Amino acid sequence: MLSFRAKSIQNKKNHPKSACLQYSKEAWRFRSGEKVFGGIALTTLALFLGVLVVYVAEIDLAIVSLIGMALAIYDFWLHLFRN
């Protein structure tokens, strides 16, 4: 999709590098929204798994939920501080 936009901008006699900078600025604006929604999703997952573990009360489920939550937190951490 970016290549299609870059081509349409090139047809208007603009430099392709300026188009890339323009779209990177747009991506920067939306990145903070993605972080907020990611945090909300991570919190919702943690609450759901917490309620599930409390009501089912099986040690195997608690271990699997803890491992899954750790992987989700690690993935969120990587996306939160990527360049």
PDB file of N, CA, C and O in Angstrom:
ATOM      1  N   MET A   1       0.824  -1.178   0.000  1.00  0.00           N
ATOM      2  CA  MET A   1       0.000   0.000   0.000  1.00  0.00           C
ATOM      3  C   MET A   1       0.875   1.250   0.000  1.00  0.00           C
ATOM      4  O   MET A   1       0.543   2.226  -0.622  1.00  0.00           O
ATOM      5  N   LEU A   2       1.982   1.191   0.712  1.00  0.00           N
ATOM      6  CA  LEU A   2       2.876   2.334   0.736  1.00  0.00           C
ATOM      7  C   LEU A   2       3.462   2.581  -0.650  1.00  0.00           C
ATOM      8  O   LEU A   2       3.593   3.721  -1.064  1.00  0.00           O
ATOM      9  N   SER A   3       3.760   1.496  -1.369  1.00  0.00           N
ATOM     10  CA  SER A   3       4.314   1.680  -2.708  1.00  0.00           C
ATOM     11  C   SER A   3       3.281   2.319  -3.632  1.00  0.00           C
ATOM     12  O   SER A   3       3.635   3.122  -4.486  1.00  0.00           O
ATOM     13  N   PHE A   4       2.007   1.976  -3.471  1.00  0.00           N
ATOM     14  CA  PHE A   4       0.965   2.601  -4.275  1.00  0.00           C
ATOM     15  C   PHE A   4       0.872   4.091  -3.964  1.00  0.00           C
ATOM     16  O   PHE A   4       0.772   4.912  -4.859  1.00  0.00           O
ATOM     17  N   ARG A   5       0.934   4.451  -2.680  1.00  0.00           N
ATOM     18  CA  ARG A   5       0.889   5.856  -2.303  1.00  0.00           C
ATOM     19  C   ARG A   5       2.133   6.588  -2.791  1.00  0.00           C
ATOM     20  O   ARG A   5       2.047   7.722  -3.242  1.00  0.00           O
ATOM     21  N   ALA A   6       3.278   5.942  -2.681  1.00  0.00           N
ATOM     22  CA  ALA A   6       4.507   6.582  -3.143  1.00  0.00           C
ATOM     23  C   ALA A   6       4.465   6.813  -4.641  1.00  0.00           C
ATOM     24  O   ALA A   6       4.908   7.858  -5.129  1.00  0.00           O
ATOM     25  N   LYS A   7       3.891   5.857  -5.394  1.00  0.00           N
ATOM     26  CA  LYS A   7       3.783   6.030  -6.842  1.00  0.00           C
ATOM     27  C   LYS A   7       2.840   7.172  -7.196  1.00  0.00           C
ATOM     28  O   LYS A   7       3.111   7.949  -8.103  1.00  0.00           O
ATOM     29  N   SER A   8       1.719   7.264  -6.476  1.00  0.00           N
ATOM     30  CA  SER A   8       0.790   8.346  -6.787  1.00  0.00           C
ATOM     31  C   SER A   8       1.390   9.697  -6.435  1.00  0.00           C
ATOM     32  O   SER A   8       1.134  10.689  -7.106  1.00  0.00           O
ATOM     33  N   ILE A   9       2.215   9.743  -5.420  1.00  0.00           N
ATOM     34  CA  ILE A   9       2.865  11.000  -5.056  1.00  0.00           C
ATOM     35  C   ILE A   9       3.982  11.325  -6.048  1.00  0.00           C
ATOM     36  O   ILE A   9       4.201  12.476  -6.396  1.00  0.00           O
ATOM     37  N   GLN A  10       4.674  10.294  -6.543  1.00  0.00           N
ATOM     38  CA  GLN A  10       5.715  10.529  -7.538  1.00  0.00           C
ATOM     39  C   GLN A  10       5.120  11.092  -8.818  1.00  0.00           C
ATOM     40  O   GLN A  10       5.744  11.889  -9.499  1.00  0.00           O
ATOM     41  N   ASN A  11       3.917  10.678  -9.133  1.00  0.00           N
ATOM     42  CA  ASN A  11       3.279  11.206 -10.328  1.00  0.00           C
ATOM     43  C   ASN A  11       2.987  12.694 -10.203  1.00  0.00           C
ATOM     44  O   ASN A  11       2.839  13.387 -11.196  1.00  0.00           O
ATOM     45  N   LYS A  12       2.889  13.178  -8.996  1.00  0.00           N
ATOM     46  CA  LYS A  12       2.638  14.597  -8.770  1.00  0.00           C
ATOM     47  C   LYS A  12       3.932  15.400  -8.671  1.00  0.00           C
ATOM     48  O   LYS A  12       3.957  16.493  -8.157  1.00  0.00           O
ATOM     49  N   LYS A  13       5.029  14.840  -9.136  1.00  0.00           N
ATOM     50  CA  LYS A  13       6.336  15.488  -9.188  1.00  0.00           C
ATOM     51  C   LYS A  13       6.926  15.760  -7.796  1.00  0.00           C
ATOM     52  O   LYS A  13       7.692  16.686  -7.619  1.00  0.00           O
ATOM     53  N   ASN A  14       6.576  14.973  -6.807  1.00  0.00           N
ATOM     54  CA  ASN A  14       7.186  15.096  -5.490  1.00  0.00           C
ATOM     55  C   ASN A  14       8.311  14.089  -5.347  1.00  0.00           C
ATOM     56  O   ASN A  14       8.305  13.041  -5.978  1.00  0.00           O
ATOM     57  N   HIS A  15       9.219  14.388  -4.483  1.00  0.00           N
ATOM     58  CA  HIS A  15      10.334  13.478  -4.246  1.00  0.00           C
ATOM     59  C   HIS A  15       9.847  12.308  -3.395  1.00  0.00           C
ATOM     60  O   HIS A  15       9.125  12.509  -2.426  1.00  0.00           O
ATOM     61  N   PRO A  16      10.256  11.054  -3.723  1.00  0.00           N
ATOM     62  CA  PRO A  16       9.755   9.901  -2.973  1.00  0.00           C
ATOM     63  C   PRO A  16      10.209   9.892  -1.517  1.00  0.00           C
ATOM     64  O   PRO A  16       9.524   9.364  -0.661  1.00  0.00           O
ATOM     65  N   LYS A  17      11.360  10.507  -1.223  1.00  0.00           N
ATOM     66  CA  LYS A  17      11.826  10.516   0.153  1.00  0.00           C
ATOM     67  C   LYS A  17      10.905  11.368   1.027  1.00  0.00           C
ATOM     68  O   LYS A  17      10.632  11.030   2.171  1.00  0.00           O
ATOM     69  N   SER A  18      10.405  12.466   0.489  1.00  0.00           N
ATOM     70  CA  SER A  18       9.496  13.295   1.274  1.00  0.00           C
ATOM     71  C   SER A  18       8.198  12.549   1.559  1.00  0.00           C
ATOM     72  O   SER A  18       7.595  12.715   2.610  1.00  0.00           O
ATOM     73  N   ALA A  19       7.762  11.686   0.632  1.00  0.00           N
ATOM     74  CA  ALA A  19       6.559  10.893   0.862  1.00  0.00           C
ATOM     75  C   ALA A  19       6.789   9.899   1.988  1.00  0.00           C
ATOM     76  O   ALA A  19       5.922   9.708   2.845  1.00  0.00           O
ATOM     77  N   CYS A  20       7.961   9.278   2.011  1.00  0.00           N
ATOM     78  CA  CYS A  20       8.270   8.322   3.074  1.00  0.00           C
ATOM     79  C   CYS A  20       8.315   9.029   4.428  1.00  0.00           C
ATOM     80  O   CYS A  20       7.843   8.508   5.425  1.00  0.00           O
ATOM     81  N   LEU A  21       8.879  10.218   4.473  1.00  0.00           N
ATOM     82  CA  LEU A  21       8.923  10.965   5.722  1.00  0.00           C
ATOM     83  C   LEU A  21       7.533  11.365   6.170  1.00  0.00           C
ATOM     84  O   LEU A  21       7.216  11.328   7.348  1.00  0.00           O
ATOM     85  N   GLN A  22       6.689  11.729   5.215  1.00  0.00           N
ATOM     86  CA  GLN A  22       5.331  12.119   5.547  1.00  0.00           C
ATOM     87  C   GLN A  22       4.573  10.945   6.167  1.00  0.00           C
ATOM     88  O   GLN A  22       3.902  11.089   7.172  1.00  0.00           O
ATOM     89  N   TYR A  23       4.706   9.762   5.570  1.00  0.00           N
ATOM     90  CA  TYR A  23       3.986   8.617   6.090  1.00  0.00           C
ATOM     91  C   TYR A  23       4.604   8.103   7.371  1.00  0.00           C
ATOM     92  O   TYR A  23       3.918   7.527   8.203  1.00  0.00           O
ATOM     93  N   SER A  24       5.898   8.313   7.591  1.00  0.00           N
ATOM     94  CA  SER A  24       6.470   7.910   8.866  1.00  0.00           C
ATOM     95  C   SER A  24       5.978   8.822   9.981  1.00  0.00           C
ATOM     96  O   SER A  24       5.796   8.404  11.109  1.00  0.00           O
ATOM     97  N   LYS A  25       5.729  10.103   9.671  1.00  0.00           N
ATOM     98  CA  LYS A  25       5.153  10.995  10.675  1.00  0.00           C
ATOM     99  C   LYS A  25       3.725  10.580  10.997  1.00  0.00           C
ATOM    100  O   LYS A  25       3.297  10.649  12.146  1.00  0.00           O
ATOM    101  N   GLU A  26       2.972  10.141   9.997  1.00  0.00           N
ATOM    102  CA  GLU A  26       1.617   9.644  10.254  1.00  0.00           C
ATOM    103  C   GLU A  26       1.669   8.387  11.111  1.00  0.00           C
ATOM    104  O   GLU A  26       0.865   8.223  12.018  1.00  0.00           O
ATOM    105  N   ALA A  27       2.617   7.510  10.828  1.00  0.00           N
ATOM    106  CA  ALA A  27       2.757   6.292  11.621  1.00  0.00           C
ATOM    107  C   ALA A  27       3.129   6.640  13.060  1.00  0.00           C
ATOM    108  O   ALA A  27       2.695   5.974  13.996  1.00  0.00           O
ATOM    109  N   TRP A  28       3.924   7.669  13.258  1.00  0.00           N
ATOM    110  CA  TRP A  28       4.316   8.077  14.599  1.00  0.00           C
ATOM    111  C   TRP A  28       3.090   8.534  15.401  1.00  0.00           C
ATOM    112  O   TRP A  28       2.967   8.270  16.578  1.00  0.00           O
ATOM    113  N   ARG A  29       2.163   9.225  14.748  1.00  0.00           N
ATOM    114  CA  ARG A  29       0.959   9.682  15.433  1.00  0.00           C
ATOM    115  C   ARG A  29       0.093   8.519  15.879  1.00  0.00           C
ATOM    116  O   ARG A  29      -0.488   8.538  16.949  1.00  0.00           O
ATOM    117  N   PHE A  30       0.002   7.479  15.068  1.00  0.00           N
ATOM    118  CA  PHE A  30      -0.863   6.354  15.397  1.00  0.00           C
ATOM    119  C   PHE A  30      -0.192   5.365  16.336  1.00  0.00           C
ATOM    120  O   PHE A  30      -0.848   4.542  16.933  1.00  0.00           O
ATOM    121  N   ARG A  31       1.121   5.439  16.478  1.00  0.00           N
ATOM    122  CA  ARG A  31       1.827   4.482  17.316  1.00  0.00           C
ATOM    123  C   ARG A  31       1.417   4.623  18.778  1.00  0.00           C
ATOM    124  O   ARG A  31       1.307   3.635  19.490  1.00  0.00           O
ATOM    125  N   SER A  32       1.186   5.833  19.264  1.00  0.00           N
ATOM    126  CA  SER A  32       0.804   5.998  20.662  1.00  0.00           C
ATOM    127  C   SER A  32      -0.571   5.383  20.915  1.00  0.00           C
ATOM    128  O   SER A  32      -0.820   4.825  21.980  1.00  0.00           O
ATOM    129  N   GLY A  33      -1.469   5.476  19.938  1.00  0.00           N
ATOM    130  CA  GLY A  33      -2.777   4.838  20.074  1.00  0.00           C
ATOM    131  C   GLY A  33      -2.667   3.330  20.128  1.00  0.00           C
ATOM    132  O   GLY A  33      -3.390   2.669  20.880  1.00  0.00           O
ATOM    133  N   GLU A  34      -1.760   2.778  19.355  1.00  0.00           N
ATOM    134  CA  GLU A  34      -1.547   1.334  19.379  1.00  0.00           C
ATOM    135  C   GLU A  34      -1.025   0.887  20.734  1.00  0.00           C
ATOM    136  O   GLU A  34      -1.386  -0.178  21.222  1.00  0.00           O
ATOM    137  N   LYS A  35      -0.174   1.702  21.348  1.00  0.00           N
ATOM    138  CA  LYS A  35       0.354   1.354  22.671  1.00  0.00           C
ATOM    139  C   LYS A  35      -0.750   1.369  23.717  1.00  0.00           C
ATOM    140  O   LYS A  35      -0.789   0.506  24.591  1.00  0.00           O
ATOM    141  N   VAL A  36      -1.642   2.321  23.630  1.00  0.00           N
ATOM    142  CA  VAL A  36      -2.746   2.392  24.588  1.00  0.00           C
ATOM    143  C   VAL A  36      -3.662   1.180  24.419  1.00  0.00           C
ATOM    144  O   VAL A  36      -4.024   0.519  25.401  1.00  0.00           O
ATOM    145  N   PHE A  37      -4.036   0.882  23.179  1.00  0.00           N
ATOM    146  CA  PHE A  37      -4.909  -0.270  22.942  1.00  0.00           C
ATOM    147  C   PHE A  37      -4.205  -1.579  23.294  1.00  0.00           C
ATOM    148  O   PHE A  37      -4.841  -2.518  23.775  1.00  0.00           O
ATOM    149  N   GLY A  38      -2.910  -1.648  23.077  1.00  0.00           N
ATOM    150  CA  GLY A  38      -2.155  -2.833  23.477  1.00  0.00           C
ATOM    151  C   GLY A  38      -2.157  -3.011  24.987  1.00  0.00           C
ATOM    152  O   GLY A  38      -2.293  -4.124  25.496  1.00  0.00           O
ATOM    153  N   GLY A  39      -1.999  -1.915  25.706  1.00  0.00           N
ATOM    154  CA  GLY A  39      -2.043  -1.980  27.169  1.00  0.00           C
ATOM    155  C   GLY A  39      -3.412  -2.389  27.684  1.00  0.00           C
ATOM    156  O   GLY A  39      -3.530  -3.178  28.633  1.00  0.00           O
ATOM    157  N   ILE A  40      -4.455  -1.864  27.048  1.00  0.00           N
ATOM    158  CA  ILE A  40      -5.816  -2.253  27.435  1.00  0.00           C
ATOM    159  C   ILE A  40      -6.040  -3.736  27.163  1.00  0.00           C
ATOM    160  O   ILE A  40      -6.615  -4.454  27.998  1.00  0.00           O
ATOM    161  N   ALA A  41      -5.587  -4.219  26.019  1.00  0.00           N
ATOM    162  CA  ALA A  41      -5.746  -5.634  25.678  1.00  0.00           C
ATOM    163  C   ALA A  41      -4.962  -6.528  26.639  1.00  0.00           C
ATOM    164  O   ALA A  41      -5.454  -7.584  27.072  1.00  0.00           O
ATOM    165  N   LEU A  42      -3.751  -6.104  26.997  1.00  0.00           N
ATOM    166  CA  LEU A  42      -2.934  -6.890  27.923  1.00  0.00           C
ATOM    167  C   LEU A  42      -3.578  -6.941  29.306  1.00  0.00           C
ATOM    168  O   LEU A  42      -3.615  -7.995  29.949  1.00  0.00           O
ATOM    169  N   THR A  43      -4.110  -5.824  29.747  1.00  0.00           N
ATOM    170  CA  THR A  43      -4.786  -5.779  31.049  1.00  0.00           C
ATOM    171  C   THR A  43      -6.039  -6.652  31.045  1.00  0.00           C
ATOM    172  O   THR A  43      -6.296  -7.387  32.007  1.00  0.00           O
ATOM    173  N   THR A  44      -6.785  -6.597  29.952  1.00  0.00           N
ATOM    174  CA  THR A  44      -7.987  -7.420  29.842  1.00  0.00           C
ATOM    175  C   THR A  44      -7.638  -8.905  29.842  1.00  0.00           C
ATOM    176  O   THR A  44      -8.316  -9.713  30.488  1.00  0.00           O
ATOM    177  N   LEU A  45      -6.578  -9.269  29.154  1.00  0.00           N
ATOM    178  CA  LEU A  45      -6.128 -10.667  29.145  1.00  0.00           C
ATOM    179  C   LEU A  45      -5.730 -11.114  30.541  1.00  0.00           C
ATOM    180  O   LEU A  45      -6.077 -12.216  30.977  1.00  0.00           O
ATOM    181  N   ALA A  46      -4.990 -10.262  31.258  1.00  0.00           N
ATOM    182  CA  ALA A  46      -4.568 -10.606  32.616  1.00  0.00           C
ATOM    183  C   ALA A  46      -5.772 -10.789  33.540  1.00  0.00           C
ATOM    184  O   ALA A  46      -5.817 -11.737  34.342  1.00  0.00           O
ATOM    185  N   LEU A  47      -6.753  -9.912  33.436  1.00  0.00           N
ATOM    186  CA  LEU A  47      -7.948 -10.035  34.272  1.00  0.00           C
ATOM    187  C   LEU A  47      -8.740 -11.299  33.939  1.00  0.00           C
ATOM    188  O   LEU A  47      -9.202 -12.006  34.836  1.00  0.00           O
ATOM    189  N   PHE A  48      -8.870 -11.593  32.645  1.00  0.00           N
ATOM    190  CA  PHE A  48      -9.592 -12.795  32.239  1.00  0.00           C
ATOM    191  C   PHE A  48      -8.892 -14.050  32.742  1.00  0.00           C
ATOM    192  O   PHE A  48      -9.530 -14.956  33.303  1.00  0.00           O
ATOM    193  N   LEU A  49      -7.574 -14.124  32.563  1.00  0.00           N
ATOM    194  CA  LEU A  49      -6.846 -15.307  33.021  1.00  0.00           C
ATOM    195  C   LEU A  49      -6.869 -15.413  34.543  1.00  0.00           C
ATOM    196  O   LEU A  49      -6.922 -16.520  35.089  1.00  0.00           O
ATOM    197  N   GLY A  50      -6.840 -14.277  35.229  1.00  0.00           N
ATOM    198  CA  GLY A  50      -6.923 -14.303  36.686  1.00  0.00           C
ATOM    199  C   GLY A  50      -8.250 -14.857  37.174  1.00  0.00           C
ATOM    200  O   GLY A  50      -8.296 -15.698  38.079  1.00  0.00           O
ATOM    201  N   VAL A  51      -9.334 -14.409  36.563  1.00  0.00           N
ATOM    202  CA  VAL A  51     -10.662 -14.911  36.942  1.00  0.00           C
ATOM    203  C   VAL A  51     -10.778 -16.388  36.586  1.00  0.00           C
ATOM    204  O   VAL A  51     -11.305 -17.192  37.369  1.00  0.00           O
ATOM    205  N   LEU A  52     -10.264 -16.772  35.439  1.00  0.00           N
ATOM    206  CA  LEU A  52     -10.334 -18.169  35.015  1.00  0.00           C
ATOM    207  C   LEU A  52      -9.577 -19.076  35.978  1.00  0.00           C
ATOM    208  O   LEU A  52     -10.090 -20.131  36.387  1.00  0.00           O
ATOM    209  N   VAL A  53      -8.390 -18.667  36.386  1.00  0.00           N
ATOM    210  CA  VAL A  53      -7.583 -19.482  37.295  1.00  0.00           C
ATOM    211  C   VAL A  53      -8.249 -19.580  38.665  1.00  0.00           C
ATOM    212  O   VAL A  53      -8.235 -20.643  39.293  1.00  0.00           O
ATOM    213  N   VAL A  54      -8.844 -18.488  39.138  1.00  0.00           N
ATOM    214  CA  VAL A  54      -9.499 -18.514  40.451  1.00  0.00           C
ATOM    215  C   VAL A  54     -10.708 -19.442  40.446  1.00  0.00           C
ATOM    216  O   VAL A  54     -10.897 -20.232  41.374  1.00  0.00           O
ATOM    217  N   TYR A  55     -11.514 -19.387  39.392  1.00  0.00           N
ATOM    218  CA  TYR A  55     -12.726 -20.199  39.374  1.00  0.00           C
ATOM    219  C   TYR A  55     -12.462 -21.669  39.059  1.00  0.00           C
ATOM    220  O   TYR A  55     -13.154 -22.538  39.572  1.00  0.00           O
ATOM    221  N   VAL A  56     -11.475 -21.957  38.231  1.00  0.00           N
ATOM    222  CA  VAL A  56     -11.203 -23.356  37.887  1.00  0.00           C
ATOM    223  C   VAL A  56     -10.331 -24.006  38.952  1.00  0.00           C
ATOM    224  O   VAL A  56     -10.520 -25.168  39.298  1.00  0.00           O
ATOM    225  N   ALA A  57      -9.365 -23.267  39.475  1.00  0.00           N
ATOM    226  CA  ALA A  57      -8.509 -23.705  40.581  1.00  0.00           C
ATOM    227  C   ALA A  57      -7.754 -25.006  40.286  1.00  0.00           C
ATOM    228  O   ALA A  57      -7.709 -25.927  41.095  1.00  0.00           O
ATOM    229  N   GLU A  58      -7.145 -25.066  39.113  1.00  0.00           N
ATOM    230  CA  GLU A  58      -6.268 -26.186  38.758  1.00  0.00           C
ATOM    231  C   GLU A  58      -4.851 -25.645  38.606  1.00  0.00           C
ATOM    232  O   GLU A  58      -4.640 -24.595  37.999  1.00  0.00           O
ATOM    233  N   ILE A  59      -3.884 -26.353  39.126  1.00  0.00           N
ATOM    234  CA  ILE A  59      -2.498 -25.890  39.095  1.00  0.00           C
ATOM    235  C   ILE A  59      -1.951 -25.883  37.660  1.00  0.00           C
ATOM    236  O   ILE A  59      -1.172 -24.997  37.296  1.00  0.00           O
ATOM    237  N   ASP A  60      -2.364 -26.842  36.846  1.00  0.00           N
ATOM    238  CA  ASP A  60      -1.898 -26.887  35.460  1.00  0.00           C
ATOM    239  C   ASP A  60      -2.368 -25.659  34.681  1.00  0.00           C
ATOM    240  O   ASP A  60      -1.607 -25.068  33.917  1.00  0.00           O
ATOM    241  N   LEU A  61      -3.614 -25.288  34.887  1.00  0.00           N
ATOM    242  CA  LEU A  61      -4.153 -24.103  34.220  1.00  0.00           C
ATOM    243  C   LEU A  61      -3.427 -22.845  34.689  1.00  0.00           C
ATOM    244  O   LEU A  61      -3.133 -21.955  33.885  1.00  0.00           O
ATOM    245  N   ALA A  62      -3.112 -22.784  35.964  1.00  0.00           N
ATOM    246  CA  ALA A  62      -2.404 -21.619  36.499  1.00  0.00           C
ATOM    247  C   ALA A  62      -1.005 -21.500  35.891  1.00  0.00           C
ATOM    248  O   ALA A  62      -0.562 -20.401  35.532  1.00  0.00           O
ATOM    249  N   ILE A  63      -0.326 -22.613  35.734  1.00  0.00           N
ATOM    250  CA  ILE A  63       1.025 -22.595  35.160  1.00  0.00           C
ATOM    251  C   ILE A  63       0.982 -22.176  33.694  1.00  0.00           C
ATOM    252  O   ILE A  63       1.760 -21.320  33.259  1.00  0.00           O
ATOM    253  N   VAL A  64       0.069 -22.768  32.929  1.00  0.00           N
ATOM    254  CA  VAL A  64      -0.049 -22.425  31.507  1.00  0.00           C
ATOM    255  C   VAL A  64      -0.463 -20.962  31.342  1.00  0.00           C
ATOM    256  O   VAL A  64       0.055 -20.248  30.476  1.00  0.00           O
ATOM    257  N   SER A  65      -1.378 -20.495  32.173  1.00  0.00           N
ATOM    258  CA  SER A  65      -1.803 -19.095  32.111  1.00  0.00           C
ATOM    259  C   SER A  65      -0.659 -18.155  32.453  1.00  0.00           C
ATOM    260  O   SER A  65      -0.496 -17.102  31.832  1.00  0.00           O
ATOM    261  N   LEU A  66       0.134 -18.512  33.436  1.00  0.00           N
ATOM    262  CA  LEU A  66       1.281 -17.694  33.826  1.00  0.00           C
ATOM    263  C   LEU A  66       2.318 -17.626  32.705  1.00  0.00           C
ATOM    264  O   LEU A  66       2.842 -16.545  32.408  1.00  0.00           O
ATOM    265  N   ILE A  67       2.583 -18.739  32.055  1.00  0.00           N
ATOM    266  CA  ILE A  67       3.528 -18.754  30.935  1.00  0.00           C
ATOM    267  C   ILE A  67       2.988 -17.921  29.772  1.00  0.00           C
ATOM    268  O   ILE A  67       3.713 -17.114  29.178  1.00  0.00           O
ATOM    269  N   GLY A  68       1.711 -18.092  29.451  1.00  0.00           N
ATOM    270  CA  GLY A  68       1.105 -17.303  28.372  1.00  0.00           C
ATOM    271  C   GLY A  68       1.102 -15.823  28.675  1.00  0.00           C
ATOM    272  O   GLY A  68       1.366 -14.986  27.806  1.00  0.00           O
ATOM    273  N   MET A  69       0.838 -15.458  29.920  1.00  0.00           N
ATOM    274  CA  MET A  69       0.836 -14.049  30.308  1.00  0.00           C
ATOM    275  C   MET A  69       2.250 -13.482  30.255  1.00  0.00           C
ATOM    276  O   MET A  69       2.445 -12.327  29.844  1.00  0.00           O
ATOM    277  N   ALA A  70       3.235 -14.264  30.646  1.00  0.00           N
ATOM    278  CA  ALA A  70       4.632 -13.809  30.579  1.00  0.00           C
ATOM    279  C   ALA A  70       5.048 -13.551  29.129  1.00  0.00           C
ATOM    280  O   ALA A  70       5.724 -12.557  28.836  1.00  0.00           O
ATOM    281  N   LEU A  71       4.633 -14.424  28.225  1.00  0.00           N
ATOM    282  CA  LEU A  71       4.947 -14.222  26.806  1.00  0.00           C
ATOM    283  C   LEU A  71       4.240 -12.987  26.247  1.00  0.00           C
ATOM    284  O   LEU A  71       4.828 -12.225  25.464  1.00  0.00           O
ATOM    285  N   ALA A  72       3.001 -12.756  26.651  1.00  0.00           N
ATOM    286  CA  ALA A  72       2.269 -11.573  26.192  1.00  0.00           C
ATOM    287  C   ALA A  72       2.907 -10.295  26.729  1.00  0.00           C
ATOM    288  O   ALA A  72       3.030  -9.303  26.002  1.00  0.00           O
ATOM    289  N   ILE A  73       3.333 -10.306  27.980  1.00  0.00           N
ATOM    290  CA  ILE A  73       4.004  -9.134  28.561  1.00  0.00           C
ATOM    291  C   ILE A  73       5.330  -8.871  27.855  1.00  0.00           C
ATOM    292  O   ILE A  73       5.670  -7.725  27.553  1.00  0.00           O
ATOM    293  N   TYR A  74       6.077  -9.924  27.567  1.00  0.00           N
ATOM    294  CA  TYR A  74       7.354  -9.767  26.865  1.00  0.00           C
ATOM    295  C   TYR A  74       7.139  -9.185  25.469  1.00  0.00           C
ATOM    296  O   TYR A  74       7.862  -8.279  25.048  1.00  0.00           O
ATOM    297  N   ASP A  75       6.141  -9.665  24.757  1.00  0.00           N
ATOM    298  CA  ASP A  75       5.846  -9.150  23.421  1.00  0.00           C
ATOM    299  C   ASP A  75       5.411  -7.687  23.486  1.00  0.00           C
ATOM    300  O   ASP A  75       5.848  -6.866  22.672  1.00  0.00           O
ATOM    301  N   PHE A  76       4.586  -7.344  24.455  1.00  0.00           N
ATOM    302  CA  PHE A  76       4.162  -5.955  24.627  1.00  0.00           C
ATOM    303  C   PHE A  76       5.360  -5.069  24.963  1.00  0.00           C
ATOM    304  O   PHE A  76       5.484  -3.957  24.465  1.00  0.00           O
ATOM    305  N   TRP A  77       6.257  -5.562  25.796  1.00  0.00           N
ATOM    306  CA  TRP A  77       7.465  -4.813  26.166  1.00  0.00           C
ATOM    307  C   TRP A  77       8.331  -4.532  24.941  1.00  0.00           C
ATOM    308  O   TRP A  77       8.848  -3.428  24.773  1.00  0.00           O
ATOM    309  N   LEU A  78       8.490  -5.535  24.085  1.00  0.00           N
ATOM    310  CA  LEU A  78       9.293  -5.347  22.867  1.00  0.00           C
ATOM    311  C   LEU A  78       8.668  -4.304  21.954  1.00  0.00           C
ATOM    312  O   LEU A  78       9.366  -3.446  21.399  1.00  0.00           O
ATOM    313  N   HIS A  79       7.371  -4.345  21.761  1.00  0.00           N
ATOM    314  CA  HIS A  79       6.698  -3.394  20.889  1.00  0.00           C
ATOM    315  C   HIS A  79       6.629  -1.998  21.497  1.00  0.00           C
ATOM    316  O   HIS A  79       6.583  -1.000  20.778  1.00  0.00           O
ATOM    317  N   LEU A  80       6.640  -1.933  22.822  1.00  0.00           N
ATOM    318  CA  LEU A  80       6.559  -0.647  23.500  1.00  0.00           C
ATOM    319  C   LEU A  80       7.845   0.164  23.317  1.00  0.00           C
ATOM    320  O   LEU A  80       7.797   1.365  23.128  1.00  0.00           O
ATOM    321  N   PHE A  81       8.973  -0.516  23.320  1.00  0.00           N
ATOM    322  CA  PHE A  81      10.259   0.189  23.265  1.00  0.00           C
ATOM    323  C   PHE A  81      11.036  -0.051  21.978  1.00  0.00           C
ATOM    324  O   PHE A  81      12.250   0.125  21.937  1.00  0.00           O
ATOM    325  N   ARG A  82      10.350  -0.445  20.902  1.00  0.00           N
ATOM    326  CA  ARG A  82      11.056  -0.602  19.633  1.00  0.00           C
ATOM    327  C   ARG A  82      11.312   0.765  19.018  1.00  0.00           C
ATOM    328  O   ARG A  82      10.629   1.726  19.305  1.00  0.00           O
ATOM    329  N   ASN A  83      12.281   0.826  18.152  1.00  0.00           N
ATOM    330  CA  ASN A  83      12.646   2.126  17.545  1.00  0.00           C
ATOM    331  C   ASN A  83      11.744   2.476  16.409  1.00  0.00           C
ATOM    332  O   ASN A  83      11.433   1.888  15.547  1.00  0.00           O
TER     333      ASN A  83
END
